[in-house]
Every structure is written in structure tokens, then in C-alpha cells.
Short mmCIF file of C-alpha atoms in Angstrom, two decimals:
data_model
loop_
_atom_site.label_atom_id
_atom_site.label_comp_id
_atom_site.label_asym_id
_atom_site.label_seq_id
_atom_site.Cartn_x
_atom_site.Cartn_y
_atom_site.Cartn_z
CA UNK A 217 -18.60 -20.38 -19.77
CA UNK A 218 -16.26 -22.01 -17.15
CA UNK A 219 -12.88 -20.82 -18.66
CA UNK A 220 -14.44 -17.67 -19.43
CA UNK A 221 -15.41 -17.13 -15.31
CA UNK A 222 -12.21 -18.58 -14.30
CA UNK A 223 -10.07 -16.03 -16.65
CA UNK A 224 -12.00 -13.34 -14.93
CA UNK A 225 -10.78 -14.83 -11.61
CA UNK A 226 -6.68 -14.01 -12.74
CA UNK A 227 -4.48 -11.08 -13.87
CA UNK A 228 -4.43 -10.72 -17.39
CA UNK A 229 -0.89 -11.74 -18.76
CA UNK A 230 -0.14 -8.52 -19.24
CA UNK A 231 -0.19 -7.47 -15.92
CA UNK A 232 1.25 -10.40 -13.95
CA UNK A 233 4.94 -10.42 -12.83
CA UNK A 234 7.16 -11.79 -15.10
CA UNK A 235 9.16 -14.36 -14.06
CA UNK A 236 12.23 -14.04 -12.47
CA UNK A 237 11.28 -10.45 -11.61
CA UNK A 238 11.73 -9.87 -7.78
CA UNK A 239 9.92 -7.74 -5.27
CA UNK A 240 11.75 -4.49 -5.04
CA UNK A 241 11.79 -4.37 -9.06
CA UNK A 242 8.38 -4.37 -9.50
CA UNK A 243 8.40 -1.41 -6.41
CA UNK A 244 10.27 0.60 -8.14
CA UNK A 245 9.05 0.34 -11.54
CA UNK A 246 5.81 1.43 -10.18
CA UNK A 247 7.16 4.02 -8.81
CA UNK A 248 8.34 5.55 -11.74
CA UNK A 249 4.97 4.80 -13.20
CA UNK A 250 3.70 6.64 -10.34
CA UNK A 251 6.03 9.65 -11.08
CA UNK A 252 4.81 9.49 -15.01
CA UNK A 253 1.12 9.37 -14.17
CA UNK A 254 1.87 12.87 -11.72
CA UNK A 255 4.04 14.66 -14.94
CA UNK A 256 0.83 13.34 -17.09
CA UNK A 257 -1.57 15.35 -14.55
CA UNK A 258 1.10 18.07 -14.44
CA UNK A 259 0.65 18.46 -18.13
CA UNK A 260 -3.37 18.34 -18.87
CA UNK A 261 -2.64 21.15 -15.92
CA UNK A 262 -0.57 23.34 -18.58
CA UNK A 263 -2.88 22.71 -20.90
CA UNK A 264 -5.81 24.28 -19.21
CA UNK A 265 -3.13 26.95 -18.06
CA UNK A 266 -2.76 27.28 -22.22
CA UNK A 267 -6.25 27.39 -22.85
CA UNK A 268 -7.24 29.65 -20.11
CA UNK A 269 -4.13 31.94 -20.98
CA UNK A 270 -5.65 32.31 -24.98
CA UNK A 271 -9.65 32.64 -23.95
CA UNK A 272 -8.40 35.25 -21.71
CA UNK A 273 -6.22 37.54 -24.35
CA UNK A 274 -9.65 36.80 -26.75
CA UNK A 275 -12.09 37.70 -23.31
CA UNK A 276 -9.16 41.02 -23.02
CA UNK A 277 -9.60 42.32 -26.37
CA UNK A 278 -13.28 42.60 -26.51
CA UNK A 279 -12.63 44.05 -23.32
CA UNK A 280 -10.84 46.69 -25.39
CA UNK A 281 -13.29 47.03 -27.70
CA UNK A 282 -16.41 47.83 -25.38
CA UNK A 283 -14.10 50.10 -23.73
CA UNK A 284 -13.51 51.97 -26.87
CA UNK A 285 -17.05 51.48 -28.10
CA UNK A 286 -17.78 52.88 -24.86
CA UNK A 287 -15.83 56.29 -25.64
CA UNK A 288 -12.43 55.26 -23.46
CA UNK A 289 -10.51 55.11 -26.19
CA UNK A 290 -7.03 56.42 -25.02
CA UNK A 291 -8.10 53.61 -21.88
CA UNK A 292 -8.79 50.85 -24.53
CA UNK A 293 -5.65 52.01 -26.81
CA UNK A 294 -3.30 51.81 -23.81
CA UNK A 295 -4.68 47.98 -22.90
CA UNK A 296 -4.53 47.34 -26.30
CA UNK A 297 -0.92 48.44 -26.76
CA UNK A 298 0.30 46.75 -23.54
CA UNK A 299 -1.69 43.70 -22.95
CA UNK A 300 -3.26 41.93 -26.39
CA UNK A 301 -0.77 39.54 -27.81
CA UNK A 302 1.35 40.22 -24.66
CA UNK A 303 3.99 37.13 -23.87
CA UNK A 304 3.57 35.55 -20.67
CA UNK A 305 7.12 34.44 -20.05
CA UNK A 306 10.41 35.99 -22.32
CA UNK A 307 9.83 35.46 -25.70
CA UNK A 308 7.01 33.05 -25.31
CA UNK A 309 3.39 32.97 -25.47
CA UNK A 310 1.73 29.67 -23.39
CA UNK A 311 1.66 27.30 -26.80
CA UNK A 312 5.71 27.65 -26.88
CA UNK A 313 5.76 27.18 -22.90
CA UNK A 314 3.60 23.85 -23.83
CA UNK A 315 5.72 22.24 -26.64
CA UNK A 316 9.08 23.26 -25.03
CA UNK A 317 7.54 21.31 -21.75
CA UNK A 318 6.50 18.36 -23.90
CA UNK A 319 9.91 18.01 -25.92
CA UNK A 320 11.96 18.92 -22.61
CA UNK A 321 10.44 16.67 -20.28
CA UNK A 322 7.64 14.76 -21.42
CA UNK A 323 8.38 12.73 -24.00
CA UNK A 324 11.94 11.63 -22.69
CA UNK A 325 10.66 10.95 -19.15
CA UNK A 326 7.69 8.70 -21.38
CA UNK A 327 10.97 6.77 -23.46
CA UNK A 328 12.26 6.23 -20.08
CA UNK A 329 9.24 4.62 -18.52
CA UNK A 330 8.75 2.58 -21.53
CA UNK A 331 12.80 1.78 -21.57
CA UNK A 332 12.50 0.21 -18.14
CA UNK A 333 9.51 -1.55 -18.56
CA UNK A 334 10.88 -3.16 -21.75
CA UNK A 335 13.69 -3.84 -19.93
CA UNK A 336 12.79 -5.35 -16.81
CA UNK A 337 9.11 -6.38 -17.27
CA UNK A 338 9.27 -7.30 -20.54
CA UNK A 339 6.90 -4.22 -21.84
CA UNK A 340 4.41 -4.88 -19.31
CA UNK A 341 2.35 -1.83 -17.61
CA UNK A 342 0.79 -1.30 -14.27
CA UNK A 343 1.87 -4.78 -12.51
CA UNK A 344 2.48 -3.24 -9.04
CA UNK A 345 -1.12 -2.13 -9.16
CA UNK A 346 -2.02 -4.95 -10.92
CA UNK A 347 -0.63 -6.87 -7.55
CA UNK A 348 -1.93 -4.60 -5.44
CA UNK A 349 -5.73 -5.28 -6.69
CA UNK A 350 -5.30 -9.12 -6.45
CA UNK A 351 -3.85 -8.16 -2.69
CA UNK A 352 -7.30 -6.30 -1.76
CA UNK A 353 -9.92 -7.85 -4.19
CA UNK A 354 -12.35 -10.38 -2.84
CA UNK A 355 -11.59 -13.55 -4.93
CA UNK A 356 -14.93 -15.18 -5.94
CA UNK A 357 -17.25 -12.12 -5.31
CA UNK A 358 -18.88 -9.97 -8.22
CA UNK A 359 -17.40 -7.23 -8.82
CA UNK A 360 -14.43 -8.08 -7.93
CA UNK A 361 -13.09 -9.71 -11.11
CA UNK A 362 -9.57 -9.75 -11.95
CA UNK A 363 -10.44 -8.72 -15.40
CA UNK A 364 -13.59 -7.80 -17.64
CA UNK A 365 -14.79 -11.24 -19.41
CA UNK A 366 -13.79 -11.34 -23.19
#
């Protein structure tokens, strides 16, 4: 029970510093991380732009339909003709606008994180904030582990 309340007390090994690696290095590769994490919230915001964009052409269509039920056909017809299936940028409906986004930009600014890390702290994630917790934690209080227990 001893080890197991004194390994709460310090970083897991994955998130302390390795050695050798200085100050400004670890600054900067959580900055990048920081970057990352703001494309990441970028992204689940493209996705709701994606979803919202296809509930709406479904939401537009019945629309249409009541419209036309409604006896406003030529109305519903010219909707119809102009706005169902309609793209919302040249050529592209919001699923192409996602994966274009995801090949473009994503996924090589995620190799590039994971490049660096691998690089200069040997694969490990999130040690500036990692350092930053032990910084404001209160050693020896509960809840304020440095880690769950195993």
C-alpha cells in the first residue's frame, strides 16, 4: 500500500521530462501540442458544420414536400430544383470539405506532433502540462495525486 501511495505522489514516466531535455524544449513542444489540441477542436467544429449542413438539406426537402403537399408546387419545384443536393462550396458538398481538411491538414500536422515528440521527448505526450500540474498541485493532499493508483 506504501509504494502504491507514493507512485500516486509522482508523474507517471510517461509524462516526466526526459533527461537531458532542457526548458525551452519542453515550451515549445507544448506549444505545438497546444496548436494540435486547437486544429482537433477546429475539426469536431467541421464536423458538426457537416452534420448540421446534411440534417438541414434532409429538414429542406420535407420542407419541399409540405410545400407541395400543401398545393405550392411551382414554390416547392423551384426549392427543389435550386436548393436539395445543392453544393456548399465549388464542386463540393460538406463530407468532401471534411476529408480534404483531414488529408490536407490534419493528419500531417498529427505526423508532425508525433515526429517531434519522438524526436525530442522520446514519444512522450503532455509533459509541459504534466509539469505544470506538479507546479500547482498540493503534494500530500487528496485529490491532488500525481496519478490515479494502479
Amino acid at each position: 500500500m506504501n509504494s502504491e501511495i507514493s507512485a500516486q505522489q509522482t508523474p507517471s514516466p510517461a509524462h516526466q521530462r526526459p533527461s537531458g531535455v532542457d526548458d525551452a524544449t519542453v515550451a515549445a513542444t507544448g506549444k505545438l501540442s497546444e496548436a494540435l489540441e486547437c486544429v482537433e477542436r477546429a475539426r469536431g467544429h467541421l464536423y458538426s458544420f457537416h452534420q448540421l449542413m446534411g440534417h438541414s438539406d434532409l429538414l429542406l426537402g420535407e420542407a419541399v414536400e409540405a410545400l407541395a403537399e400543401a398545393g405550392h408546387e411551382a414554390i416547392a419545384q423551384r426549392i427543389d430544383d435550386d436548393m436539395i443536393g445543392r453544393n456548399i462550396a465549388p464542386g463540393r458538398w460538406t463530407f468532401q470539405l471534411v476529408e480534404e481538411f483531414d488529408d490536407g491538414y490534419w493528419s500531417p500536422l498529427r505526423e508532425h506532433d508525433r515526429a517531434v515528440r519522438d524526436e525530442l521527448l522520446e514519444g512522450r505526450r503532455h509533459v509541459f502540462e504534466a509539469e505544470m500540474k506538479e507546479r500547482r498541485r498540493t503534494h500530500g493532499r487528496s485529490g491532488h495525486e500525481a496519478r490515479p493508483s494502479d
